[in-house]
Amino acid sequence: MSCSVHDVIRFEKAGLPTVNVGTDAFVDEAEVQARLLAMPDYRMVWVAHPVAIVDEAGIRALARGAAERIVGLLTGA
């Protein structure tokens, strides 16, 4: 999780709007990384953990739910 936070914050600082997506088991780790990278209010969307055991229909449902939140964070809606 910390690598993806580093990546998206690097993009964000370069002017490319981003939202990090991760599973809720990694909230604390991601928030610490964002604070260490001087972006404590960085936008993140969380889905239920674990996803490795979720079937295709479940993954699609998670993605649909996350997509709305991602678009909202990127557009300010």
XYZ file of N, CA and C in Angstrom:
231
model
N 0.819 -1.193 0.000
C 0.000 0.000 0.000
C 0.861 1.253 0.000
N 1.960 1.232 0.747
C 2.758 2.456 0.846
C 3.357 2.850 -0.502
N 3.691 1.874 -1.340
C 4.227 2.207 -2.668
C 3.190 2.904 -3.517
N 1.949 2.443 -3.477
C 0.919 3.100 -4.286
C 0.650 4.507 -3.790
N 0.714 4.722 -2.474
C 0.537 6.074 -1.934
C 1.672 6.967 -2.422
N 2.877 6.473 -2.396
C 4.016 7.249 -2.894
C 3.812 7.600 -4.362
N 3.395 6.634 -5.163
C 3.199 6.856 -6.597
C 2.145 7.916 -6.866
N 0.973 7.778 -6.252
C -0.109 8.721 -6.568
C 0.198 10.115 -6.040
N 0.869 10.211 -4.910
C 1.223 11.533 -4.397
C 2.274 12.177 -5.302
N 3.174 11.394 -5.841
C 4.151 11.926 -6.804
C 3.421 12.487 -8.028
N 2.427 11.760 -8.550
C 1.628 12.255 -9.674
C 0.876 13.527 -9.286
N 0.281 13.514 -8.113
C -0.491 14.667 -7.635
C 0.401 15.908 -7.547
N 1.576 15.763 -6.998
C 2.503 16.894 -6.874
C 2.982 17.381 -8.239
N 2.934 16.507 -9.251
C 3.312 16.883 -10.612
C 2.146 17.515 -11.362
N 1.000 17.654 -10.698
C -0.140 18.324 -11.317
C -1.186 17.403 -11.915
N -1.040 16.101 -11.741
C -2.010 15.145 -12.274
C -2.952 14.724 -11.147
N -4.219 15.111 -11.207
C -5.150 14.752 -10.126
C -5.287 13.235 -9.988
N -5.226 12.765 -8.762
C -5.301 11.328 -8.487
C -6.144 11.054 -7.258
N -6.559 9.817 -7.137
C -7.213 9.289 -5.940
C -6.638 7.901 -5.730
N -6.178 7.625 -4.537
C -5.666 6.294 -4.249
C -6.828 5.382 -3.851
N -6.801 4.150 -4.316
C -7.821 3.164 -3.977
C -7.130 1.996 -3.288
N -7.661 1.600 -2.139
C -7.072 0.486 -1.411
C -8.108 -0.206 -0.560
N -7.699 -1.287 0.067
C -8.621 -1.986 0.953
C -8.516 -1.417 2.364
N -9.619 -1.500 3.083
C -9.708 -0.839 4.388
C -8.774 -1.405 5.447
N -8.111 -2.502 5.170
C -7.126 -3.035 6.113
C -5.865 -2.172 6.161
N -5.693 -1.299 5.174
C -4.471 -0.520 5.057
C -4.670 0.981 5.278
N -5.805 1.359 5.844
C -6.092 2.779 6.070
C -4.991 3.447 6.889
N -4.671 2.869 8.034
C -3.680 3.497 8.917
C -2.329 3.668 8.221
N -1.861 2.628 7.559
C -0.572 2.692 6.867
C -0.583 3.774 5.790
N -1.648 3.838 5.006
C -1.735 4.824 3.927
C -1.785 6.243 4.478
N -2.526 6.446 5.551
C -2.608 7.783 6.139
C -1.264 8.228 6.702
N -0.516 7.307 7.308
C 0.822 7.639 7.802
C 1.720 8.040 6.633
N 1.690 7.269 5.561
C 2.519 7.577 4.397
C 2.161 8.948 3.821
N 0.866 9.243 3.719
C 0.435 10.545 3.186
C 0.951 11.683 4.071
N 0.875 11.507 5.386
C 1.404 12.539 6.299
C 2.911 12.704 6.116
N 3.633 11.592 6.012
C 5.084 11.655 5.831
C 5.473 12.324 4.515
N 4.590 12.247 3.531
C 4.841 12.852 2.221
C 4.243 14.262 2.126
N 3.871 14.821 3.276
C 3.371 16.200 3.378
C 2.035 16.412 2.678
N 1.208 15.377 2.597
C -0.143 15.499 2.047
C -1.129 14.768 2.959
N -1.293 15.249 4.190
C -2.131 14.525 5.153
C -3.607 14.424 4.755
N -4.066 15.308 3.884
C -5.473 15.285 3.455
C -5.639 14.673 2.076
N -4.669 13.870 1.662
C -4.734 13.264 0.333
C -5.997 12.418 0.187
N -6.585 12.441 -1.008
C -7.845 11.732 -1.285
C -7.628 10.228 -1.449
N -8.382 9.457 -0.674
C -8.307 7.999 -0.771
C -9.707 7.409 -0.702
N -9.889 6.316 -1.413
C -11.147 5.574 -1.412
C -10.840 4.164 -0.925
N -11.674 3.692 -0.023
C -11.449 2.378 0.588
C -12.555 1.409 0.221
N -12.162 0.181 -0.094
C -13.105 -0.911 -0.323
C -12.849 -1.973 0.735
N -13.813 -2.851 0.907
C -13.721 -3.877 1.942
C -12.566 -4.843 1.667
N -11.890 -5.201 2.732
C -10.793 -6.177 2.676
C -11.323 -7.517 3.177
N -10.906 -8.615 2.615
C -9.975 -8.797 1.505
C -10.717 -8.843 0.173
N -10.001 -8.579 -0.893
C -10.599 -8.688 -2.220
C -10.146 -9.952 -2.938
N -9.116 -10.581 -2.453
C -8.578 -11.778 -3.124
C -9.567 -12.931 -3.163
N -10.502 -12.963 -2.226
C -11.449 -14.085 -2.181
C -12.828 -13.718 -2.731
N -12.953 -12.504 -3.266
C -14.242 -12.035 -3.784
C -14.402 -12.511 -5.225
N -15.610 -12.991 -5.546
C -15.847 -13.446 -6.914
C -16.000 -12.245 -7.860
N -16.125 -12.537 -9.153
C -16.170 -11.479 -10.156
C -17.335 -10.520 -9.929
N -18.484 -11.033 -9.584
C -19.643 -10.166 -9.331
C -19.381 -9.250 -8.137
N -18.731 -9.776 -7.126
C -18.397 -8.964 -5.959
C -17.394 -7.872 -6.277
N -16.409 -8.204 -7.099
C -15.415 -7.204 -7.513
C -16.090 -6.111 -8.329
N -16.990 -6.506 -9.213
C -17.720 -5.507 -10.010
C -18.527 -4.576 -9.102
N -19.161 -5.128 -8.086
C -19.938 -4.315 -7.147
C -19.028 -3.355 -6.383
N -17.874 -3.847 -5.926
C -16.924 -2.970 -5.244
C -16.462 -1.844 -6.167
N -16.171 -2.194 -7.413
C -15.696 -1.199 -8.377
C -16.767 -0.151 -8.668
N -18.019 -0.581 -8.816
C -19.101 0.379 -9.067
C -19.237 1.356 -7.902
N -19.192 0.829 -6.693
C -19.296 1.682 -5.520
C -18.125 2.639 -5.397
N -16.941 2.159 -5.682
C -15.751 3.000 -5.580
C -15.707 4.041 -6.696
N -16.162 3.683 -7.885
C -16.092 4.587 -9.037
C -16.830 5.897 -8.762
N -17.985 5.808 -8.165
C -18.749 7.015 -7.849
C -17.971 7.925 -6.901
N -17.380 7.333 -5.885
C -16.597 8.124 -4.928
C -15.352 8.705 -5.574
N -14.694 7.931 -6.442
C -13.489 8.405 -7.116
C -13.813 9.608 -7.992
N -14.844 9.478 -8.811
C -15.239 10.586 -9.685
C -15.598 11.815 -8.858
N -16.329 11.611 -7.778
C -16.697 12.724 -6.917
C -15.482 13.432 -6.343
N -14.490 12.686 -5.906
C -13.272 13.297 -5.353
C -12.464 14.028 -6.427
N -12.424 13.470 -7.618
C -11.650 14.108 -8.688
C -12.324 15.344 -9.250
N -13.644 15.381 -9.215
C -14.372 16.501 -9.815
C -14.905 17.489 -8.788
N -14.808 17.142 -7.518
C -15.336 18.015 -6.480
C -16.838 17.943 -6.364
N -17.439 16.933 -6.988
C -18.908 16.789 -6.961
C -19.371 16.194 -5.655
